[in-house]
GROMACS .gro file of C-alpha atoms in nm:
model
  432
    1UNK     CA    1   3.059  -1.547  -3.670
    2UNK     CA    2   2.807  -1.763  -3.886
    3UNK     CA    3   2.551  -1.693  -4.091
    4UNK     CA    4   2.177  -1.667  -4.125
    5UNK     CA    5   2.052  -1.393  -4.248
    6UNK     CA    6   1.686  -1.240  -4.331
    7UNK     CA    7   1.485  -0.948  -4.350
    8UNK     CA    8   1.124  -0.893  -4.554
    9UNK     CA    9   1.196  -0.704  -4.837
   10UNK     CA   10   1.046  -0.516  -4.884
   11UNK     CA   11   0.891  -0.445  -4.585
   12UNK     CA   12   1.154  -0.393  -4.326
   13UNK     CA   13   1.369  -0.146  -4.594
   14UNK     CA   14   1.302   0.146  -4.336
   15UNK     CA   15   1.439  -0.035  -4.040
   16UNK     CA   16   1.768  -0.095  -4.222
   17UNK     CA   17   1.853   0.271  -4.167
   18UNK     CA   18   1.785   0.212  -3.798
   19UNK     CA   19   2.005  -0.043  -3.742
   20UNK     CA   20   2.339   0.111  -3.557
   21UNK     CA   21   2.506  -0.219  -3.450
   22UNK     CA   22   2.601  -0.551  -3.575
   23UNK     CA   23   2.382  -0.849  -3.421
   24UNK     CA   24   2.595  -1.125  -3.304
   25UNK     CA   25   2.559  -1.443  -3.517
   26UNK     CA   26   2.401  -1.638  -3.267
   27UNK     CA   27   2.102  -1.476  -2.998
   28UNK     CA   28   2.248  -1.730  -2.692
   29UNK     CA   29   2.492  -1.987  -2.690
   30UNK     CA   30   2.187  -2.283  -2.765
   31UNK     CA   31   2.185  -2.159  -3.100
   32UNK     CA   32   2.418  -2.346  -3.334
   33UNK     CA   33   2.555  -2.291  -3.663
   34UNK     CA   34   2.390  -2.509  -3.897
   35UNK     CA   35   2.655  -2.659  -4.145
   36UNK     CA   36   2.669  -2.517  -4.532
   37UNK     CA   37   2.809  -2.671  -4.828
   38UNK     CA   38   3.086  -2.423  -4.756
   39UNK     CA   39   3.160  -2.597  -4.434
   40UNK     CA   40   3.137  -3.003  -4.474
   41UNK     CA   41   3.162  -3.249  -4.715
   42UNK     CA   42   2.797  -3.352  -4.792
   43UNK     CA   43   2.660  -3.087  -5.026
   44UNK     CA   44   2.279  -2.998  -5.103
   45UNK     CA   45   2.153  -3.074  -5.434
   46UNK     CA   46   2.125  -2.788  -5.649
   47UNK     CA   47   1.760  -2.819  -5.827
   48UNK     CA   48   1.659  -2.567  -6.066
   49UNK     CA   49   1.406  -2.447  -6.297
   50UNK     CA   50   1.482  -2.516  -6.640
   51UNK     CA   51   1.334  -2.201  -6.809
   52UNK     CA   52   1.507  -1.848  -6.757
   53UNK     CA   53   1.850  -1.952  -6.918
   54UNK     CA   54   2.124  -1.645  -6.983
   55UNK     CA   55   2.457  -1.596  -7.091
   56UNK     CA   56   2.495  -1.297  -7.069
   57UNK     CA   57   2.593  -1.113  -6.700
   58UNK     CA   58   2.405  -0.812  -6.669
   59UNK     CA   59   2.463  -0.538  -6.403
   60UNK     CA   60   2.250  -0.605  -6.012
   61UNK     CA   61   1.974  -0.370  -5.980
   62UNK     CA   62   1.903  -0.239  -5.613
   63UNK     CA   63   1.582  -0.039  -5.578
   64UNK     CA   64   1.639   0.333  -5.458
   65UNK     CA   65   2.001   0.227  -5.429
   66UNK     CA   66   2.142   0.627  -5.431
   67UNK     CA   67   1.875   0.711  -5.182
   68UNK     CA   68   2.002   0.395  -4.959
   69UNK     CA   69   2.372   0.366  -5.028
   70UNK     CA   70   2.430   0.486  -4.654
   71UNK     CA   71   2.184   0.273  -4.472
   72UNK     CA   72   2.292  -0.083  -4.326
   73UNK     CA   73   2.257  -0.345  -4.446
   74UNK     CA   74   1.983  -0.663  -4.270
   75UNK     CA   75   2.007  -1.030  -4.388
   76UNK     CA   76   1.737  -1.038  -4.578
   77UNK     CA   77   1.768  -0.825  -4.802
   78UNK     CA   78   2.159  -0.943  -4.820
   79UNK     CA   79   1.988  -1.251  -4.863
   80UNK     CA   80   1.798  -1.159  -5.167
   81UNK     CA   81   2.058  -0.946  -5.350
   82UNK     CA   82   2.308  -1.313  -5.335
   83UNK     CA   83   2.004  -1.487  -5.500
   84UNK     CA   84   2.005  -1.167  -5.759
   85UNK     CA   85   2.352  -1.241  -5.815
   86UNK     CA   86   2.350  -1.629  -5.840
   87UNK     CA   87   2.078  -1.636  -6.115
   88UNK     CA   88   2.256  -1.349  -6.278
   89UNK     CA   89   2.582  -1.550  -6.342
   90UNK     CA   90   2.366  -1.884  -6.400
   91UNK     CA   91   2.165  -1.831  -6.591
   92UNK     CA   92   1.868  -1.998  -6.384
   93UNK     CA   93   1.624  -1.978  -6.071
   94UNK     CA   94   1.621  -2.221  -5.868
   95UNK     CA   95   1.320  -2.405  -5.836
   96UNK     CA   96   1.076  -2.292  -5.561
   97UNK     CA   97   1.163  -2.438  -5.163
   98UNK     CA   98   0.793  -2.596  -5.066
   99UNK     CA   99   0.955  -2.694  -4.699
  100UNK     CA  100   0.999  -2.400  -4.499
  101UNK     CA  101   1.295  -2.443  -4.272
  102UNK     CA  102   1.262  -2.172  -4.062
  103UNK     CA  103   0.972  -2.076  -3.792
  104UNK     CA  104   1.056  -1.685  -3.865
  105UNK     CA  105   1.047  -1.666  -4.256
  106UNK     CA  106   0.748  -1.637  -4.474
  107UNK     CA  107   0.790  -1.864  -4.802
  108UNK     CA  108   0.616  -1.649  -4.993
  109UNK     CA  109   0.772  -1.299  -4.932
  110UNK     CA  110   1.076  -1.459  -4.848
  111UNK     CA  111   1.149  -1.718  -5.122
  112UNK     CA  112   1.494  -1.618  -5.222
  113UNK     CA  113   1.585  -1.727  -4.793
  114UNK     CA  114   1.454  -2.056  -4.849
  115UNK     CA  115   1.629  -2.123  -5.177
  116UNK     CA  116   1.988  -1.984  -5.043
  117UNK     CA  117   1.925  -2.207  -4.748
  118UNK     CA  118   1.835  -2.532  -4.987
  119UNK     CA  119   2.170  -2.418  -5.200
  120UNK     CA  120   2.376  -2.439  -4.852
  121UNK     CA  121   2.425  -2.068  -4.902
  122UNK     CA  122   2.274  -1.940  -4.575
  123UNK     CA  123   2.229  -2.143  -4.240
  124UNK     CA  124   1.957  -2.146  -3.960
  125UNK     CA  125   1.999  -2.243  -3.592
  126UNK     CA  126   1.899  -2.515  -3.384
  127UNK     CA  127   1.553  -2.372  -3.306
  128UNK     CA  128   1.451  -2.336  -3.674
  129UNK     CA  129   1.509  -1.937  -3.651
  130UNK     CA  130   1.664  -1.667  -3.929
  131UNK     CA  131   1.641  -1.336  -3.753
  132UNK     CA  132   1.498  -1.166  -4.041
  133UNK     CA  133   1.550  -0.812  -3.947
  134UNK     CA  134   1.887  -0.827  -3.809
  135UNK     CA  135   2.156  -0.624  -3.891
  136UNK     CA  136   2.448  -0.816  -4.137
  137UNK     CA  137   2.886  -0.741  -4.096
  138UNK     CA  138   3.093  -0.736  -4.336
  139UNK     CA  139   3.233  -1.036  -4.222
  140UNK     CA  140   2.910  -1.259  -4.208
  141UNK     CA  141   2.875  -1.085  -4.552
  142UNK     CA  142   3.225  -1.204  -4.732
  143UNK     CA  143   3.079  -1.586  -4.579
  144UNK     CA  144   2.751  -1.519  -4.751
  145UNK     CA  145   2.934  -1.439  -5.057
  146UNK     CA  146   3.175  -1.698  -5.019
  147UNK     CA  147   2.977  -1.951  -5.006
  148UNK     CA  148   2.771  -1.822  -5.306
  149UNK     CA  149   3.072  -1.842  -5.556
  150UNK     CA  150   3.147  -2.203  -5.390
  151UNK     CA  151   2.791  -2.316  -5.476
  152UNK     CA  152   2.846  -2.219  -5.848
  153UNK     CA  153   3.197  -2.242  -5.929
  154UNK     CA  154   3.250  -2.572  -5.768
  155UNK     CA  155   3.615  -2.589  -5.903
  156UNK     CA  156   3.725  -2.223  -5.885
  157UNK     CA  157   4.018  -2.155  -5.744
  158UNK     CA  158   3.973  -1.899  -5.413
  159UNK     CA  159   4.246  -1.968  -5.201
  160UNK     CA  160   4.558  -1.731  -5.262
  161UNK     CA  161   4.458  -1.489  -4.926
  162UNK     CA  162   4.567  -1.722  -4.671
  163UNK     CA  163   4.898  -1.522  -4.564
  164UNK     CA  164   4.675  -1.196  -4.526
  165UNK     CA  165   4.699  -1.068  -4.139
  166UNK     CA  166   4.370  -0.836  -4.043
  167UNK     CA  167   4.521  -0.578  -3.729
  168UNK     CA  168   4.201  -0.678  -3.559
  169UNK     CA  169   4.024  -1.013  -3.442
  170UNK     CA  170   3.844  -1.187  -3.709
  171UNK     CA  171   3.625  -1.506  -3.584
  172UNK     CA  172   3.719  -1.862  -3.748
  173UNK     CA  173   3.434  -1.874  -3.945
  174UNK     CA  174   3.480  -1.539  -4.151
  175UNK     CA  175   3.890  -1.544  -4.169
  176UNK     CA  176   3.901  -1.733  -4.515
  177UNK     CA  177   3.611  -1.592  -4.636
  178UNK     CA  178   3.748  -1.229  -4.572
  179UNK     CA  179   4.091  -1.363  -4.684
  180UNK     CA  180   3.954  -1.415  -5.003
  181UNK     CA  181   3.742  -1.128  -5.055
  182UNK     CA  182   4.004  -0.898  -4.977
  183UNK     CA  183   4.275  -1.065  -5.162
  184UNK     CA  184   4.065  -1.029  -5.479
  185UNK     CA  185   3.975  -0.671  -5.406
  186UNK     CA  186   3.619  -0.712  -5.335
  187UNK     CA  187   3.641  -0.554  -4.988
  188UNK     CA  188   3.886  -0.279  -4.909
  189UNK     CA  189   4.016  -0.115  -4.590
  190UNK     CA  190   3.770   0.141  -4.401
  191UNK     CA  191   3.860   0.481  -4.312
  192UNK     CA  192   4.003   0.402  -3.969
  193UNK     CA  193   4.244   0.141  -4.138
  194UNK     CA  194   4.097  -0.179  -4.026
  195UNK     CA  195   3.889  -0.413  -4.254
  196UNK     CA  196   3.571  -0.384  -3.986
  197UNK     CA  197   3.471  -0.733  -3.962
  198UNK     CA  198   3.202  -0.711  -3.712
  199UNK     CA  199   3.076  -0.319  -3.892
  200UNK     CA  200   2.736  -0.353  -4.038
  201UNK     CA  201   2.801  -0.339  -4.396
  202UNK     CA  202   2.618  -0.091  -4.593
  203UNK     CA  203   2.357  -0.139  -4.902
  204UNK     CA  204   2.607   0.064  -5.103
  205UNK     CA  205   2.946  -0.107  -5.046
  206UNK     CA  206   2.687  -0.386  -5.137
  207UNK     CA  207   2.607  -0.347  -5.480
  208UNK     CA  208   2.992  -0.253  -5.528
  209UNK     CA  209   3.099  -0.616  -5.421
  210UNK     CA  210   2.853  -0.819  -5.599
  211UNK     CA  211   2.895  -0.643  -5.908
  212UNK     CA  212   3.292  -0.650  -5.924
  213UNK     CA  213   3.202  -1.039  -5.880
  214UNK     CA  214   2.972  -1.009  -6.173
  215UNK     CA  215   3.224  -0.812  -6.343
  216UNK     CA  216   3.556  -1.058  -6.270
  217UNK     CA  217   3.372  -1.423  -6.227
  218UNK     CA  218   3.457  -1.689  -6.310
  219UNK     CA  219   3.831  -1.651  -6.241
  220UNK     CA  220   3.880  -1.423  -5.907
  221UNK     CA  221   4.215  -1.316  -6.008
  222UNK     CA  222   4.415  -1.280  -5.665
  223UNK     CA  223   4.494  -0.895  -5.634
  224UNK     CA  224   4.655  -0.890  -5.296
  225UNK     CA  225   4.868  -1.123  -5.067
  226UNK     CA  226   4.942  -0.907  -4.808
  227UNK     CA  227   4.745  -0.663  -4.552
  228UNK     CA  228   4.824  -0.294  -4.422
  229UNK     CA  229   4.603  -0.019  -4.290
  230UNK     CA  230   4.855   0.224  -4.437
  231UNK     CA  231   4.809   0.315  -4.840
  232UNK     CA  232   5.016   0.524  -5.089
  233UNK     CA  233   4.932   0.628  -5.409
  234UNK     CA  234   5.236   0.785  -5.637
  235UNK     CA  235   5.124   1.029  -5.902
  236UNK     CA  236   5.289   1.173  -6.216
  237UNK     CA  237   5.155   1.444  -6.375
  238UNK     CA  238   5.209   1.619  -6.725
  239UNK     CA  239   5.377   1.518  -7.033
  240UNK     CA  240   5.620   1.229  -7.119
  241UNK     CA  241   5.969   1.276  -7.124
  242UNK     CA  242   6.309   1.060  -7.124
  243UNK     CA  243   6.201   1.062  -6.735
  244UNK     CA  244   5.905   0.858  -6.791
  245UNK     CA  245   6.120   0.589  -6.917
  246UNK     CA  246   6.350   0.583  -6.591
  247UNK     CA  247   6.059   0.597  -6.357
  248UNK     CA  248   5.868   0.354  -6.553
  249UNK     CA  249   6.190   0.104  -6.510
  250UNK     CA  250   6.206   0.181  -6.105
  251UNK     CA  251   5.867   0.090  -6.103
  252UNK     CA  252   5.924  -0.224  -6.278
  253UNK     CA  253   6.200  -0.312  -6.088
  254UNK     CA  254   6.038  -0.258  -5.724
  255UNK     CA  255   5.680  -0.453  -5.868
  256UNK     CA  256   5.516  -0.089  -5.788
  257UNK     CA  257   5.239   0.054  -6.025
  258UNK     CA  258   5.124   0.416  -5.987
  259UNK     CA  259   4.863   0.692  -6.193
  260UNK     CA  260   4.964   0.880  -6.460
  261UNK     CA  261   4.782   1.206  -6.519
  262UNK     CA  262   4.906   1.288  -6.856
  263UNK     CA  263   4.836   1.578  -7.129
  264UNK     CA  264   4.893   1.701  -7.490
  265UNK     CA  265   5.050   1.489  -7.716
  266UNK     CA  266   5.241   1.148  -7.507
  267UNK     CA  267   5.429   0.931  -7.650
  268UNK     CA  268   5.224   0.688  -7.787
  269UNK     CA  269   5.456   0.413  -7.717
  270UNK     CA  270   5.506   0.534  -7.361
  271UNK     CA  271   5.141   0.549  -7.289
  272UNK     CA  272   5.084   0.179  -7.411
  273UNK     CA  273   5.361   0.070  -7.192
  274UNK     CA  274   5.236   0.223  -6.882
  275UNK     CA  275   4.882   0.032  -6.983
  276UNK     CA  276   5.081  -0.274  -7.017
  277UNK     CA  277   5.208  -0.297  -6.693
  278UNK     CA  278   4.949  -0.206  -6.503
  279UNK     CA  279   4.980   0.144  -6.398
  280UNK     CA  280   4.653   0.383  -6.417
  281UNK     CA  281   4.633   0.683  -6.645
  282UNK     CA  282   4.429   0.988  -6.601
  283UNK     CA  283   4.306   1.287  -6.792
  284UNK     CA  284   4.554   1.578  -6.683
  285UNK     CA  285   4.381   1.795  -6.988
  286UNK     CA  286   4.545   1.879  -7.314
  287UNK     CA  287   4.655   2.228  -7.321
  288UNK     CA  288   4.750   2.275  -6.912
  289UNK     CA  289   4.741   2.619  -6.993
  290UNK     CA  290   4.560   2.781  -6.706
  291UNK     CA  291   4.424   3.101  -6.858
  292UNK     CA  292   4.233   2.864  -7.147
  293UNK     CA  293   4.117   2.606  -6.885
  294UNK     CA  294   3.958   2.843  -6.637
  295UNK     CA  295   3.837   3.080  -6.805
  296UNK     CA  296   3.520   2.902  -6.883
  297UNK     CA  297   3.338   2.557  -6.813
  298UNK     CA  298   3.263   2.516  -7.172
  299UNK     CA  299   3.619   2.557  -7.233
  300UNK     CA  300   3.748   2.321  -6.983
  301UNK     CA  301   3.572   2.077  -7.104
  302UNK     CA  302   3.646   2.143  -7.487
  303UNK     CA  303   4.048   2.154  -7.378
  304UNK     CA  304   3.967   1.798  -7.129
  305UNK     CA  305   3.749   1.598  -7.414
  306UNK     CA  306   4.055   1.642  -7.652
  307UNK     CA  307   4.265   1.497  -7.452
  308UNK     CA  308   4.001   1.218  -7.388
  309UNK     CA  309   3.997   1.133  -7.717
  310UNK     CA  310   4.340   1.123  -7.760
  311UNK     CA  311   4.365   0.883  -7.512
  312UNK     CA  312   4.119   0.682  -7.639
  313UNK     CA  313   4.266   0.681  -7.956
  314UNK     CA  314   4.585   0.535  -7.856
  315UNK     CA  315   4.512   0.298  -7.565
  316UNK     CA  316   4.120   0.222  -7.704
  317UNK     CA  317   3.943   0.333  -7.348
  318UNK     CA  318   3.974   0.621  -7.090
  319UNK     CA  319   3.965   0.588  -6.693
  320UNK     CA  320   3.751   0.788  -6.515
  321UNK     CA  321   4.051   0.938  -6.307
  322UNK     CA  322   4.134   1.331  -6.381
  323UNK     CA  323   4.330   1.562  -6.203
  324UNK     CA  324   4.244   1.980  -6.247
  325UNK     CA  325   4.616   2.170  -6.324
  326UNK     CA  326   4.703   2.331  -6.046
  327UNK     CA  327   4.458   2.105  -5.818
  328UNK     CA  328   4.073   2.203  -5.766
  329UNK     CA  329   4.153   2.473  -5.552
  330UNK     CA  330   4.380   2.648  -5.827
  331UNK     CA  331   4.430   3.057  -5.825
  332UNK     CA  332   4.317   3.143  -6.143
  333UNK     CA  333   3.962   2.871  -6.149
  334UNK     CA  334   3.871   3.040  -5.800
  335UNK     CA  335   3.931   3.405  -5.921
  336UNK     CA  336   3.715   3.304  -6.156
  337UNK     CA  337   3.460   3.186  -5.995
  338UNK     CA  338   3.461   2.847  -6.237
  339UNK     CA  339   3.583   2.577  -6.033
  340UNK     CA  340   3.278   2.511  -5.819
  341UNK     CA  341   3.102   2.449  -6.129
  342UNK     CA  342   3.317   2.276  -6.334
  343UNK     CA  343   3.382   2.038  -6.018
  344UNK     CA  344   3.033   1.932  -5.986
  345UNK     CA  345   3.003   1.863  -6.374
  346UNK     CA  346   3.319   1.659  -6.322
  347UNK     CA  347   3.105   1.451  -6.077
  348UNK     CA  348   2.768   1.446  -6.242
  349UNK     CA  349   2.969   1.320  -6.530
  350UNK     CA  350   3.067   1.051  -6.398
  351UNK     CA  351   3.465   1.152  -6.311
  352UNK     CA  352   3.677   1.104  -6.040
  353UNK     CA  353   3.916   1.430  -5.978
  354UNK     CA  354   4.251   1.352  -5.739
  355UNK     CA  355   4.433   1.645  -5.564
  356UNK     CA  356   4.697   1.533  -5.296
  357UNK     CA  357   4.787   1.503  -4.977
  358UNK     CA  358   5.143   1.518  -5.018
  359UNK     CA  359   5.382   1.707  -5.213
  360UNK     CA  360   5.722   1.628  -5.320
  361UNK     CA  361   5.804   1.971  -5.412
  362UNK     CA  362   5.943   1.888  -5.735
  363UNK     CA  363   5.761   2.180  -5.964
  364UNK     CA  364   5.853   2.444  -5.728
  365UNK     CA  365   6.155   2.451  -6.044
  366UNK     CA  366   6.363   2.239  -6.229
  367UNK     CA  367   6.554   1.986  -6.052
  368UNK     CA  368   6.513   2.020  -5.725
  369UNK     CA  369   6.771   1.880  -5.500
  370UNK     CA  370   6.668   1.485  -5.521
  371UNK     CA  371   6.718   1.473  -5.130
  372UNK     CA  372   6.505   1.757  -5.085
  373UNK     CA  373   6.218   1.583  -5.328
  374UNK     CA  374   6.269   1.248  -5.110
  375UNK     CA  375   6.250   1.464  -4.772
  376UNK     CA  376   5.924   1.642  -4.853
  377UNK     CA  377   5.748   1.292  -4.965
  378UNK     CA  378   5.897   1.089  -4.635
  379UNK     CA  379   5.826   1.393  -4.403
  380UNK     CA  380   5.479   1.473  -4.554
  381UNK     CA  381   5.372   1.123  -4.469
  382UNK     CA  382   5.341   1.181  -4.083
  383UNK     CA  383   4.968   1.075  -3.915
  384UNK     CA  384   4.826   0.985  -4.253
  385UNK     CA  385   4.741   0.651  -4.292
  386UNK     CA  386   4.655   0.697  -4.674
  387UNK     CA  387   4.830   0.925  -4.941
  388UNK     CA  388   4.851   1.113  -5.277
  389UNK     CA  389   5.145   1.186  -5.359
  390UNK     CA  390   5.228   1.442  -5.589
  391UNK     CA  391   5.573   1.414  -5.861
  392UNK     CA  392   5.582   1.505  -6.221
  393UNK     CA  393   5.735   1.378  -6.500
  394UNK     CA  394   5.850   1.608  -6.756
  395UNK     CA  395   6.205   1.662  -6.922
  396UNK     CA  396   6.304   1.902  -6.633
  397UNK     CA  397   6.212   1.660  -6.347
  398UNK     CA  398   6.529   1.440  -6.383
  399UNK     CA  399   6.581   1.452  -5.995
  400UNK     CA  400   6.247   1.288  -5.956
  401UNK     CA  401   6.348   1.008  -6.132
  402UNK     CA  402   6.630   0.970  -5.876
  403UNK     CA  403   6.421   1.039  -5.577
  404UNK     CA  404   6.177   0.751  -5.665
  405UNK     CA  405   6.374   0.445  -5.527
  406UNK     CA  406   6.449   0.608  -5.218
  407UNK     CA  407   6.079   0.731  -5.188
  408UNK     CA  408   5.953   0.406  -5.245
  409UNK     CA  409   6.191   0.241  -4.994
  410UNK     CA  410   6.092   0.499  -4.750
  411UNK     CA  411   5.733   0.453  -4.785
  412UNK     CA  412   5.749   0.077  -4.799
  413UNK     CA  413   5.957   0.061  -4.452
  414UNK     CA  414   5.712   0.323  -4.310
  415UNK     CA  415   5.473   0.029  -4.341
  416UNK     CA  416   5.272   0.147  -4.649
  417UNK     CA  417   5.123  -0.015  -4.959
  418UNK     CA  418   5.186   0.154  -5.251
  419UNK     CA  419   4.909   0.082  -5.463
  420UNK     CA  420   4.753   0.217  -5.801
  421UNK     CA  421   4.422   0.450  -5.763
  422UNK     CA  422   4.124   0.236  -5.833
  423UNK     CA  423   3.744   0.359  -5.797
  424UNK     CA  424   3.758   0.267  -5.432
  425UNK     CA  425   4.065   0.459  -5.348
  426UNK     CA  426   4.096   0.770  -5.133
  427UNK     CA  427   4.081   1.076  -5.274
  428UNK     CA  428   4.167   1.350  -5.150
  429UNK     CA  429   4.006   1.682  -5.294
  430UNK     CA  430   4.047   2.043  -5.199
  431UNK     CA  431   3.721   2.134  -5.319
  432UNK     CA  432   3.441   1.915  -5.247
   0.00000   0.00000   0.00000
């Protein structure tokens, strides 16, 4: 699967939508992959305009981006976000291509092709074609992208993804490249568990990549070594207790990081320590007192922002992760009538709220039987290829503590990754 991509832009924005499945690389089996600098020793010379100097990495813009997250993605247009992205972390445009390469690509719409193709970003075929309209995979995308941090980081360091194992067949050509954007979590699994090499990639999942790559250049920090189609997520919710400590060691000791949805008051120490190592924490509000949080937006909100600040206060930022007492679908918020609104202002403003999927049955009282809490989390698991999983933390939760090594072993010999929630993650929510 090689690369040469195109598309007007933005003339051909409307056929993106139409586009339903990926285009081969090549048309017949006379066209040939023109070599990159990705691919062979001789590189092209990189020639640029000396005006338009920045140091400063800004965010990529994509016109009517909300409106288009969903449509697919063509080459050109892939084309010209790459050439967004490369003068965003240089600093400089390249100098206008004169010679155009290809019989199907107007230089002066199409500029940004010509340039990626002088760079050794993007290739042609034998017959001196682009296929401007066609339809780009998220494989032939993590080349494209590949190839653009190889043009400018010449020494980087992008290897580290080489042991990662796809459950489907990946073509030569896109295998390291995919490798390495997975490995740095750039690209993520899809929702039937596979990385989709040959899906058409959307203009959403897009923007997403190249700005994590603005966001993380110029060292690609390896996240991932290994692949699975099967995720878990391990929650603990409420206050900090002795328990914190002992699940904060297990988690040390099996290289595991989780989310944290705290409230009130934490331990100020035990919140920096959970930052420290890696683990996520989320809003869980301050008072968790049901009767104050839903009986009001307004006064959800006033109870949540406290917390928020107290958060921010000790560990100097908040995530955007929150999770509603007694999950969106709670009682008392739906008697109420309050949760529909409040969830929707927890999206306009910018927040991600987690429910579950499954539940270790550990607040049904105090120490539940630590066999039972293990049962309910292995058991729960069954035909779900990604979960939530719900535990708590608090002084009364001592058998959860106990539960978690044999939880963790479970899930990692039922072939799951247990990862912490990031933006990408999935979330499961009771009310939508």
């Amino acid at each position: 699967m090689c690369l040469f991509f195109s598309a007007a832009f933005p003339s051909l924005l409307l056929s993106v939508a139409l586009v339903a499945q990926p285009v081969p690389a090549f048309e017949s089996k006379s066209e040939i992959n023109l070599l990159s600098s990705a691919s062979q020793e001789e590189h092209f010379v990189l020639i640029e305009e000396p005006q338009q100097q920045s140091s400063e990495k800004t965010e990529l813009v994509i016109p009517n981006l909300l409106e288009r997250q969903s449509f697919s993605l063509d080459r050109g247009e892939a084309c010209r976000y790459i050439m967004d992205t490369y003068e965003i972390l240089t600093g400089k445009k390249p100098k206008t291509v004169s010679e155009n390469y290809f019989t199907d690509v107007d230089a002066n719409s199409q500029q940004f092709i010509l340039q990626a193709h002088n760079l050794g970003i993007v290739s042609g075929t034998e017959n001196h074609t682009f296929s401007p309209s066609k339809g780009i995979s998220r494989g032939d995308f993590a080349t494209l992208l590949y190839r653009l941090i190889k043009t400018i980081y010449a020494d980087a360091e992008l290897s580290g993804g080489e042991n990662i194992v796809f459950e489907e067949d990946i073509s030569k050509s896109a295998m390291i490249p995919l490798q390495f954007a997975y490995s740095r979590g750039l690209m993520d699994i899809q929702s039937n568990g596979m990385i989709g090499a040959d899906d058409v990639i959307t203009l959403g999942e897009v923007s997403e990549i190249l700005n994590d790559v603005l966001e993380i250049a110029p060292d690609f920090p390896v996240q991932y070594t290994k692949f699975s189609s099967k995720r878990a997520y391990l929650t603990f919710d409420d206050g900090t207790s002795e328990n914190t400590v002992k699940i904060l060691d297990i988690l040390k000791q099996y290289h595991v990081k989780a989310t944290f949805f705290v409230t009130g008051s934490c331990d100020e120490s035990l919140l920096k320590r959970m930052q420290s190592e890696g683990h996520i924490i989320g809003n869980h509000t301050n008072s968790h007192k049901y009767e104050v949080l839903y009986s009001s937006s307004d006064a959800f909100w006033a109870d949540f922002n406290k917390e928020q600040q107290y958060l921010e206060s000790i560990l100097g930022t908040t995530s955007p992760f929150m999770r509603f007492p007694g999950g969106s679908n709670n009682s008392i918020g739906m008697k109420n009538g309050v949760m529909g609104n409040i969830t929707t202002q927890a999206k306009q403003n910018g927040y991600i709220y987690v429910d579950w999927n499954v539940d270790s049955g550990d607040a049904r009282g105090n120490n539940i039987p630590k066999d039972t809490i293990v049962s309910n989390v292995l058991n729960g698991t069954n035909g779900k290829n990604e979960v939530v999983i719900l535990m708590h933390q608090t002084k009364p939760k001592q058998t959860t503590a106990e539960a978690l090594p044999e939880i963790i072993e479970g899930l990692q010999s039922q072939g799951y990754e247990i990862r912490p929630l990031t933006e990408k993650s999935y979330t499961p929510r009771f009310v939508k």
